[in-house]
PDB file of C-alpha atoms in Angstrom:
ATOM      1  CA  MET A   1      97.548  59.443 -70.921  1.00 53.00           C
ATOM      2  CA  ASP A   2     100.138  60.120 -68.255  1.00 58.00           C
ATOM      3  CA  VAL A   3      98.386  63.276 -67.198  1.00 58.00           C
ATOM      4  CA  ASN A   4      95.026  61.480 -66.987  1.00 61.00           C
ATOM      5  CA  TRP A   5      96.599  58.641 -65.010  1.00 61.00           C
ATOM      6  CA  ILE A   6      98.235  61.026 -62.553  1.00 61.00           C
ATOM      7  CA  SER A   7      94.977  62.931 -62.207  1.00 64.00           C
ATOM      8  CA  ALA A   8      93.086  59.692 -61.486  1.00 60.00           C
ATOM      9  CA  VAL A   9      95.632  58.630 -58.898  1.00 58.00           C
ATOM     10  CA  ALA A  10      95.484  62.068 -57.267  1.00 60.00           C
ATOM     11  CA  GLY A  11      91.687  61.879 -57.146  1.00 62.00           C
ATOM     12  CA  ALA A  12      91.789  58.402 -55.594  1.00 63.00           C
ATOM     13  CA  VAL A  13      94.320  59.531 -53.017  1.00 61.00           C
ATOM     14  CA  ALA A  14      92.207  62.591 -52.210  1.00 63.00           C
ATOM     15  CA  ALA A  15      89.095  60.431 -51.822  1.00 63.00           C
ATOM     16  CA  LEU A  16      91.026  58.058 -49.567  1.00 64.00           C
ATOM     17  CA  PHE A  17      92.262  60.898 -47.393  1.00 61.00           C
ATOM     18  CA  SER A  18      88.737  62.289 -47.249  1.00 69.00           C
ATOM     19  CA  ALA A  19      87.366  58.913 -46.135  1.00 66.00           C
ATOM     20  CA  VAL A  20      90.096  58.578 -43.529  1.00 65.00           C
ATOM     21  CA  ALA A  21      89.335  62.080 -42.278  1.00 67.00           C
ATOM     22  CA  VAL A  22      85.667  61.197 -41.942  1.00 68.00           C
ATOM     23  CA  ILE A  23      86.509  57.986 -40.049  1.00 75.00           C
ATOM     24  CA  VAL A  24      88.886  59.842 -37.747  1.00 68.00           C
ATOM     25  CA  ALA A  25      86.292  62.557 -37.145  1.00 68.00           C
ATOM     26  CA  ILE A  26      83.671  59.930 -36.289  1.00 74.00           C
ATOM     27  CA  TRP A  27      86.104  58.141 -33.935  1.00 72.00           C
ATOM     28  CA  VAL A  28      87.079  61.390 -32.231  1.00 70.00           C
ATOM     29  CA  ALA A  29      83.412  62.346 -31.867  1.00 68.00           C
ATOM     30  CA  ARG A  30      82.596  58.977 -30.310  1.00 74.00           C
ATOM     31  CA  GLN A  31      85.530  59.196 -27.917  1.00 69.00           C
ATOM     32  CA  THR A  32      84.565  62.737 -26.985  1.00 70.00           C
ATOM     33  CA  ASN A  33      80.974  61.654 -26.429  1.00 69.00           C
ATOM     34  CA  LYS A  34      82.072  58.742 -24.218  1.00 69.00           C
ATOM     35  CA  GLN A  35      84.320  61.029 -22.239  1.00 71.00           C
ATOM     36  CA  THR A  36      81.523  63.585 -21.867  1.00 67.00           C
ATOM     37  CA  GLU A  37      79.108  60.895 -20.696  1.00 66.00           C
ATOM     38  CA  ALA A  38      81.681  59.578 -18.217  1.00 68.00           C
ATOM     39  CA  LEU A  39      82.276  63.058 -16.834  1.00 67.00           C
ATOM     40  CA  ALA A  40      78.542  63.693 -16.616  1.00 65.00           C
ATOM     41  CA  ALA A  41      78.000  60.376 -14.807  1.00 66.00           C
ATOM     42  CA  GLU A  42      80.830  61.114 -12.396  1.00 70.00           C
ATOM     43  CA  GLN A  43      79.421  64.577 -11.744  1.00 70.00           C
ATOM     44  CA  ALA A  44      75.985  63.083 -11.119  1.00 65.00           C
ATOM     45  CA  LEU A  45      77.475  60.587  -8.655  1.00 68.00           C
ATOM     46  CA  ARG A  46      79.307  63.364  -6.837  1.00 72.00           C
ATOM     47  CA  GLU A  47      76.118  65.399  -6.609  1.00 66.00           C
ATOM     48  CA  HIS A  48      74.119  62.423  -5.344  1.00 67.00           C
ATOM     49  CA  ARG A  49      76.835  61.581  -2.851  1.00 73.00           C
ATOM     50  CA  ALA A  50      76.951  65.167  -1.582  1.00 77.00           C
ATOM     51  CA  TYR A  51      73.152  65.322  -1.322  1.00 75.00           C
ATOM     52  CA  PHE A  52      72.826  62.092   0.644  1.00 77.00           C
ATOM     53  CA  ALA A  53      75.812  62.953   2.819  1.00 81.00           C
ATOM     54  CA  GLU A  54      74.025  66.183   3.665  1.00 84.00           C
ATOM     55  CA  ARG A  55      70.812  64.291   4.420  1.00 83.00           C
ATOM     56  CA  LYS A  56      72.721  61.929   6.692  1.00 87.00           C
ATOM     57  CA  ALA A  57      74.223  64.886   8.538  1.00 89.00           C
ATOM     58  CA  GLU A  58      70.737  66.399   8.878  1.00 90.00           C
ATOM     59  CA  PHE A  59      69.404  63.109  10.269  1.00 92.00           C
ATOM     60  CA  ARG A  60      72.241  62.943  12.797  1.00 92.00           C
ATOM     61  CA  GLU A  61      71.563  66.492  13.953  1.00 94.00           C
ATOM     62  CA  GLN A  62      67.812  65.851  14.089  1.00 93.00           C
ATOM     63  CA  CYS A  63      68.339  62.839  16.354  1.00 95.00           C
ATOM     64  CA  ARG A  64      70.761  64.842  18.465  1.00 95.00           C
ATOM     65  CA  SER A  65      68.131  67.564  18.908  1.00 95.00           C
ATOM     66  CA  VAL A  66      65.520  65.012  19.989  1.00 96.00           C
ATOM     67  CA  LEU A  67      67.879  63.474  22.533  1.00 96.00           C
ATOM     68  CA  THR A  68      68.985  66.881  23.810  1.00 95.00           C
ATOM     69  CA  ALA A  69      65.407  68.017  24.444  1.00 95.00           C
ATOM     70  CA  ALA A  70      64.345  64.693  25.974  1.00 95.00           C
ATOM     71  CA  ASN A  71      67.372  64.550  28.264  1.00 94.00           C
ATOM     72  CA  ALA A  72      66.748  68.137  29.363  1.00 93.00           C
ATOM     73  CA  ILE A  73      63.190  67.224  30.348  1.00 93.00           C
ATOM     74  CA  GLU A  74      64.248  64.025  32.113  1.00 92.00           C
ATOM     75  CA  THR A  75      66.998  65.792  34.054  1.00 88.00           C
ATOM     76  CA  MET A  76      64.838  68.762  34.992  1.00 89.00           C
ATOM     77  CA  LEU A  77      61.798  66.741  36.107  1.00 89.00           C
ATOM     78  CA  ASN A  78      63.345  63.550  37.518  1.00 85.00           C
ATOM     79  CA  PRO A  79      62.671  63.549  41.297  1.00 80.00           C
ATOM     80  CA  ARG A  80      65.599  61.214  41.865  1.00 74.00           C
ATOM     81  CA  VAL A  81      68.026  63.608  40.147  1.00 70.00           C
ATOM     82  CA  SER A  82      66.824  66.405  42.415  1.00 65.00           C
ATOM     83  CA  GLU A  83      67.553  64.207  45.437  1.00 61.00           C
ATOM     84  CA  LEU A  84      71.011  63.262  44.194  1.00 59.00           C
ATOM     85  CA  ILE A  85      72.114  66.851  43.687  1.00 59.00           C
ATOM     86  CA  SER A  86      70.291  68.048  46.815  1.00 57.00           C
ATOM     87  CA  ALA A  87      68.197  70.470  44.822  1.00 57.00           C
ATOM     88  CA  PRO A  88      65.664  72.393  46.891  1.00 58.00           C
ATOM     89  CA  THR A  89      62.107  71.219  46.517  1.00 55.00           C
ATOM     90  CA  GLY A  90      59.640  73.580  44.966  1.00 56.00           C
ATOM     91  CA  GLU A  91      57.528  74.189  41.926  1.00 62.00           C
ATOM     92  CA  VAL A  92      58.869  73.178  38.549  1.00 67.00           C
ATOM     93  CA  ASP A  93      59.820  75.919  36.133  1.00 77.00           C
ATOM     94  CA  THR A  94      56.679  75.565  34.046  1.00 85.00           C
ATOM     95  CA  ALA A  95      57.861  77.914  31.323  1.00 87.00           C
ATOM     96  CA  SER A  96      61.068  75.914  30.784  1.00 88.00           C
ATOM     97  CA  ALA A  97      59.177  72.624  30.819  1.00 89.00           C
ATOM     98  CA  ARG A  98      56.717  73.920  28.223  1.00 90.00           C
ATOM     99  CA  SER A  99      59.579  75.191  26.078  1.00 92.00           C
ATOM    100  CA  HIS A 100      61.387  71.850  26.154  1.00 93.00           C
ATOM    101  CA  LEU A 101      58.183  69.938  25.418  1.00 94.00           C
ATOM    102  CA  ALA A 102      57.312  72.209  22.496  1.00 94.00           C
ATOM    103  CA  ARG A 103      60.782  71.795  21.045  1.00 94.00           C
ATOM    104  CA  LEU A 104      60.665  68.023  21.522  1.00 96.00           C
ATOM    105  CA  SER A 105      57.279  67.801  19.801  1.00 95.00           C
ATOM    106  CA  SER A 106      58.605  69.758  16.837  1.00 94.00           C
ATOM    107  CA  GLU A 107      61.810  67.739  16.581  1.00 94.00           C
ATOM    108  CA  VAL A 108      60.178  64.310  16.684  1.00 95.00           C
ATOM    109  CA  ASN A 109      57.642  65.286  14.031  1.00 93.00           C
ATOM    110  CA  LEU A 110      60.396  66.499  11.714  1.00 92.00           C
ATOM    111  CA  LEU A 111      61.857  62.984  11.761  1.00 93.00           C
ATOM    112  CA  THR A 112      59.107  61.918   9.361  1.00 90.00           C
ATOM    113  CA  THR A 113      60.988  63.716   6.568  1.00 87.00           C
ATOM    114  CA  PHE A 114      63.451  60.821   6.637  1.00 88.00           C
ATOM    115  CA  ALA A 115      60.820  58.125   6.207  1.00 83.00           C
ATOM    116  CA  ASP A 116      60.652  58.163   2.393  1.00 77.00           C
ATOM    117  CA  SER A 117      62.928  57.176  -0.455  1.00 66.00           C
ATOM    118  CA  THR A 118      64.280  60.694  -1.010  1.00 70.00           C
ATOM    119  CA  SER A 119      66.234  60.601   2.246  1.00 72.00           C
ATOM    120  CA  GLY A 120      68.933  58.325   0.878  1.00 74.00           C
ATOM    121  CA  ILE A 121      68.502  55.759   3.639  1.00 81.00           C
ATOM    122  CA  PRO A 122      68.938  52.265   2.125  1.00 79.00           C
ATOM    123  CA  ALA A 123      65.636  50.447   1.613  1.00 81.00           C
ATOM    124  CA  GLY A 124      66.735  47.628   3.904  1.00 84.00           C
ATOM    125  CA  VAL A 125      67.055  50.057   6.813  1.00 87.00           C
ATOM    126  CA  MET A 126      63.522  51.453   6.519  1.00 88.00           C
ATOM    127  CA  PRO A 127      62.067  48.962   9.068  1.00 90.00           C
ATOM    128  CA  THR A 128      64.549  50.348  11.599  1.00 92.00           C
ATOM    129  CA  VAL A 129      63.432  53.863  10.684  1.00 92.00           C
ATOM    130  CA  SER A 130      59.846  52.837  11.476  1.00 92.00           C
ATOM    131  CA  GLU A 131      61.024  51.587  14.866  1.00 94.00           C
ATOM    132  CA  LEU A 132      62.865  54.867  15.393  1.00 95.00           C
ATOM    133  CA  LEU A 133      59.717  56.893  14.683  1.00 95.00           C
ATOM    134  CA  GLU A 134      57.732  54.761  17.114  1.00 95.00           C
ATOM    135  CA  GLU A 135      60.360  55.314  19.806  1.00 96.00           C
ATOM    136  CA  ALA A 136      60.233  59.040  19.052  1.00 96.00           C
ATOM    137  CA  ALA A 137      56.478  58.987  19.663  1.00 96.00           C
ATOM    138  CA  TRP A 138      57.019  57.354  23.056  1.00 96.00           C
ATOM    139  CA  ILE A 139      59.791  59.818  23.942  1.00 97.00           C
ATOM    140  CA  TYR A 140      57.426  62.758  23.583  1.00 97.00           C
ATOM    141  CA  SER A 141      54.417  61.126  25.226  1.00 96.00           C
ATOM    142  CA  ASP A 142      56.547  59.854  28.138  1.00 96.00           C
ATOM    143  CA  SER A 143      58.079  63.317  28.560  1.00 96.00           C
ATOM    144  CA  LEU A 144      54.654  64.956  28.637  1.00 95.00           C
ATOM    145  CA  HIS A 145      53.331  62.367  31.102  1.00 95.00           C
ATOM    146  CA  LEU A 146      56.346  62.887  33.374  1.00 94.00           C
ATOM    147  CA  ALA A 147      55.744  66.646  33.320  1.00 92.00           C
ATOM    148  CA  ILE A 148      52.091  66.123  34.249  1.00 91.00           C
ATOM    149  CA  LEU A 149      52.990  63.794  37.127  1.00 91.00           C
ATOM    150  CA  VAL A 150      55.593  66.180  38.516  1.00 88.00           C
ATOM    151  CA  MET A 151      53.396  69.266  38.206  1.00 85.00           C
ATOM    152  CA  GLN A 152      50.278  67.465  39.452  1.00 79.00           C
ATOM    153  CA  PRO A 153      51.676  64.968  42.001  1.00 67.00           C
ATOM    154  CA  ASP A 154      48.255  64.134  43.470  1.00 68.00           C
ATOM    155  CA  GLY A 155      47.341  62.242  40.315  1.00 59.00           C
ATOM    156  CA  ASP A 156      49.221  59.062  41.272  1.00 61.00           C
ATOM    157  CA  ASP A 157      47.898  58.590  44.813  1.00 62.00           C
ATOM    158  CA  ASP A 158      45.894  55.500  43.885  1.00 77.00           C
ATOM    159  CA  VAL A 159      48.777  53.650  42.211  1.00 82.00           C
ATOM    160  CA  ASP A 160      50.201  50.674  44.123  1.00 84.00           C
ATOM    161  CA  LEU A 161      53.939  50.980  43.511  1.00 86.00           C
ATOM    162  CA  GLY A 162      54.426  47.392  44.654  1.00 86.00           C
ATOM    163  CA  ASP A 163      52.351  46.032  41.783  1.00 89.00           C
ATOM    164  CA  SER A 164      54.336  46.105  38.518  1.00 91.00           C
ATOM    165  CA  GLN A 165      51.308  45.548  36.300  1.00 93.00           C
ATOM    166  CA  ASN A 166      49.404  48.316  38.093  1.00 92.00           C
ATOM    167  CA  VAL A 167      52.303  50.746  37.655  1.00 93.00           C
ATOM    168  CA  VAL A 168      52.837  49.864  33.984  1.00 94.00           C
ATOM    169  CA  ASP A 169      49.112  50.272  33.317  1.00 94.00           C
ATOM    170  CA  ALA A 170      49.243  53.724  34.900  1.00 93.00           C
ATOM    171  CA  LEU A 171      52.273  54.692  32.816  1.00 94.00           C
ATOM    172  CA  LEU A 172      50.648  53.515  29.604  1.00 95.00           C
ATOM    173  CA  ASP A 173      47.336  55.170  30.441  1.00 92.00           C
ATOM    174  CA  GLY A 174      49.166  58.476  30.817  1.00 92.00           C
ATOM    175  CA  SER A 175      51.438  58.160  27.787  1.00 93.00           C
ATOM    176  CA  ALA A 176      49.428  56.292  25.164  1.00 92.00           C
ATOM    177  CA  VAL A 177      46.763  58.988  24.895  1.00 91.00           C
ATOM    178  CA  ASN A 178      49.369  61.510  23.735  1.00 92.00           C
ATOM    179  CA  LEU A 179      51.166  59.425  21.126  1.00 91.00           C
ATOM    180  CA  GLU A 180      51.703  61.304  17.862  1.00 90.00           C
ATOM    181  CA  PRO A 181      49.758  59.358  15.155  1.00 88.00           C
ATOM    182  CA  ARG A 182      52.154  60.458  12.382  1.00 89.00           C
ATOM    183  CA  LEU A 183      54.970  58.562  14.086  1.00 92.00           C
ATOM    184  CA  MET A 184      53.069  55.385  14.880  1.00 89.00           C
ATOM    185  CA  PRO A 185      52.525  52.235  12.760  1.00 86.00           C
ATOM    186  CA  GLY A 186      49.358  52.235  10.707  1.00 82.00           C
ATOM    187  CA  TYR A 187      49.461  55.924   9.850  1.00 79.00           C
ATOM    188  CA  ASP A 188      48.181  56.761   6.371  1.00 73.00           C
ATOM    189  CA  ALA A 189      48.956  60.282   5.197  1.00 72.00           C
ATOM    190  CA  MET A 190      46.344  59.981   2.440  1.00 74.00           C
ATOM    191  CA  ALA A 191      43.477  59.176   4.828  1.00 72.00           C
ATOM    192  CA  PRO A 192      41.434  62.166   6.085  1.00 67.00           C
ATOM    193  CA  ASN A 193      42.054  61.217   9.733  1.00 65.00           C
ATOM    194  CA  GLY A 194      45.437  59.605   9.131  1.00 66.00           C
ATOM    195  CA  GLU A 195      44.173  56.122   9.983  1.00 69.00           C
ATOM    196  CA  GLY A 196      45.108  53.331   7.616  1.00 69.00           C
ATOM    197  CA  VAL A 197      43.153  50.135   7.035  1.00 72.00           C
ATOM    198  CA  ASP A 198      44.976  48.258   9.796  1.00 78.00           C
ATOM    199  CA  SER A 199      45.799  51.254  11.989  1.00 78.00           C
ATOM    200  CA  ASP A 200      43.845  50.042  15.014  1.00 81.00           C
ATOM    201  CA  ALA A 201      45.525  46.634  15.016  1.00 88.00           C
ATOM    202  CA  ALA A 202      48.930  48.240  14.438  1.00 86.00           C
ATOM    203  CA  TRP A 203      48.382  50.654  17.322  1.00 87.00           C
ATOM    204  CA  TRP A 204      47.375  47.893  19.729  1.00 90.00           C
ATOM    205  CA  ALA A 205      50.361  45.821  18.655  1.00 92.00           C
ATOM    206  CA  ALA A 206      52.596  48.776  19.505  1.00 91.00           C
ATOM    207  CA  TYR A 207      50.822  49.157  22.847  1.00 93.00           C
ATOM    208  CA  ARG A 208      51.371  45.499  23.700  1.00 94.00           C
ATOM    209  CA  ARG A 209      55.027  45.709  22.700  1.00 94.00           C
ATOM    210  CA  ARG A 210      55.460  48.644  25.037  1.00 94.00           C
ATOM    211  CA  GLU A 211      53.629  46.938  27.855  1.00 95.00           C
ATOM    212  CA  ALA A 212      55.839  43.851  27.613  1.00 95.00           C
ATOM    213  CA  LEU A 213      58.957  46.001  27.399  1.00 94.00           C
ATOM    214  CA  LEU A 214      58.091  47.986  30.527  1.00 95.00           C
ATOM    215  CA  LEU A 215      57.195  44.869  32.491  1.00 93.00           C
ATOM    216  CA  ASP A 216      60.493  43.203  31.564  1.00 92.00           C
ATOM    217  CA  SER A 217      62.630  46.306  32.128  1.00 90.00           C
ATOM    218  CA  GLY A 218      62.668  46.280  35.910  1.00 88.00           C
ATOM    219  CA  ILE A 219      61.891  49.993  36.209  1.00 90.00           C
ATOM    220  CA  VAL A 220      59.340  49.306  38.948  1.00 89.00           C
ATOM    221  CA  ASN A 221      61.437  46.955  41.084  1.00 87.00           C
ATOM    222  CA  ALA A 222      64.904  48.426  40.543  1.00 85.00           C
ATOM    223  CA  GLN A 223      66.692  49.769  43.631  1.00 85.00           C
ATOM    224  CA  PRO A 224      66.321  52.199  45.181  1.00 85.00           C
ATOM    225  CA  SER A 225      62.602  51.539  45.275  1.00 85.00           C
ATOM    226  CA  PRO A 226      60.616  54.419  43.750  1.00 85.00           C
ATOM    227  CA  SER A 227      58.514  56.523  46.088  1.00 86.00           C
ATOM    228  CA  SER A 228      56.194  57.927  43.435  1.00 88.00           C
ATOM    229  CA  LEU A 229      54.836  57.187  39.994  1.00 91.00           C
ATOM    230  CA  ALA A 230      56.810  60.211  38.760  1.00 90.00           C
ATOM    231  CA  GLU A 231      60.057  58.434  39.647  1.00 91.00           C
ATOM    232  CA  VAL A 232      59.018  55.385  37.656  1.00 93.00           C
ATOM    233  CA  ALA A 233      57.927  57.604  34.759  1.00 94.00           C
ATOM    234  CA  ALA A 234      61.354  59.248  34.792  1.00 93.00           C
ATOM    235  CA  ARG A 235      62.949  55.798  34.658  1.00 93.00           C
ATOM    236  CA  SER A 236      60.683  54.854  31.752  1.00 95.00           C
ATOM    237  CA  LEU A 237      61.760  57.974  29.862  1.00 95.00           C
ATOM    238  CA  GLY A 238      65.465  57.730  30.659  1.00 93.00           C
ATOM    239  CA  TRP A 239      66.068  53.993  30.816  1.00 92.00           C
ATOM    240  CA  ILE A 240      63.704  52.912  28.042  1.00 95.00           C
ATOM    241  CA  SER A 241      62.525  55.627  25.669  1.00 95.00           C
ATOM    242  CA  ILE A 242      65.684  57.716  25.362  1.00 96.00           C
ATOM    243  CA  ARG A 243      68.006  54.697  25.289  1.00 95.00           C
ATOM    244  CA  ARG A 244      65.996  52.820  22.672  1.00 96.00           C
ATOM    245  CA  PHE A 245      65.683  55.907  20.473  1.00 97.00           C
ATOM    246  CA  ALA A 246      69.443  56.446  20.659  1.00 96.00           C
ATOM    247  CA  ASP A 247      70.067  52.788  19.790  1.00 95.00           C
ATOM    248  CA  ARG A 248      67.750  52.882  16.765  1.00 95.00           C
ATOM    249  CA  ALA A 249      69.344  56.144  15.572  1.00 95.00           C
ATOM    250  CA  SER A 250      72.780  54.536  15.862  1.00 93.00           C
ATOM    251  CA  ASP A 251      71.569  51.517  13.881  1.00 92.00           C
ATOM    252  CA  VAL A 252      70.292  53.720  11.053  1.00 92.00           C
ATOM    253  CA  LEU A 253      73.444  55.832  10.911  1.00 90.00           C
ATOM    254  CA  SER A 254      75.751  52.802  10.893  1.00 88.00           C
ATOM    255  CA  SER A 255      73.788  51.255   8.005  1.00 85.00           C
ATOM    256  CA  TRP A 256      73.526  54.421   5.922  1.00 81.00           C
ATOM    257  CA  GLY A 257      76.062  53.398   3.294  1.00 64.00           C
ATOM    258  CA  ASP A 258      77.595  49.977   3.870  1.00 43.00           C
ATOM    259  CA  GLY A 259      81.295  49.234   3.339  1.00 35.00           C
ATOM    260  CA  ASP A 260      82.827  50.834   0.258  1.00 34.00           C
ATOM    261  CA  VAL A 261      79.601  50.980  -1.717  1.00 40.00           C
ATOM    262  CA  VAL A 262      77.427  54.068  -1.810  1.00 43.00           C
ATOM    263  CA  GLU A 263      73.893  53.209  -2.910  1.00 44.00           C
ATOM    264  CA  PHE A 264      71.872  55.893  -4.610  1.00 38.00           C
ATOM    265  CA  ARG A 265      68.118  55.923  -5.120  1.00 38.00           C
ATOM    266  CA  THR A 266      68.640  56.524  -8.819  1.00 35.00           C
ATOM    267  CA  GLY A 267      70.028  53.014  -9.151  1.00 38.00           C
ATOM    268  CA  LEU A 268      73.601  54.197  -9.664  1.00 36.00           C
ATOM    269  CA  THR A 269      76.337  52.608  -7.597  1.00 39.00           C
ATOM    270  CA  SER A 270      79.785  53.999  -6.993  1.00 38.00           C
ATOM    271  CA  LYS A 271      82.920  53.092  -5.091  1.00 36.00           C
ATOM    272  CA  LYS A 272      84.080  55.588  -2.486  1.00 37.00           C
TER     273      LYS A 272
END
């Protein structure tokens, strides 16, 4: 009897230890799994953060390239700048102008890569991105129009520089025809010709916005009084287009990650 009793007790104790071992193993497995998931989540956050930080750096450099090319064109072609530095009059370096314009065209079009959700720009900032793209379109078209006016100065003989509306109409006539559709409101990448349902109305709204902006800017009446349409076009590029593009770029960059929270497109949120 004693032997049987001892054997039964030993079996019960063994079963108890076995059950405890199973429970401990399950607990350890769960803790390990939680720790693994936490490490995986943290790694994912780091990767997302690094990716979007890289995209932000790319956006900053892209905007810098646009401004560099546009400023080079404005400085090279601005008649007033030539007067201020007493540069000798003569033909414009056509090859350099073409090179700057080609680079500017390429740079502004590349900005469209930041107009979708993969860029990491917060959704609330996307309207500002749309404004930025529109300003980029005007930067290129204004640069091209300035180049045409400087290289073909006889084209503005009929413009009354004392009439602001007349001057603004001439500026818009020269710039609007060369606006890049991909950068303008109403563009639909899925449409064969890129025109969305409301593209015409959106384009005219942009035109009217620009017209009002130029009329209110004082570029025609500012002193010293301009002596040619090219001078006013240079003011439009430098005082309006370049400045507004730089302001919109600054707005996007300052809003790309607000405070201590980094927002990821995957829906994950992390503290810096």
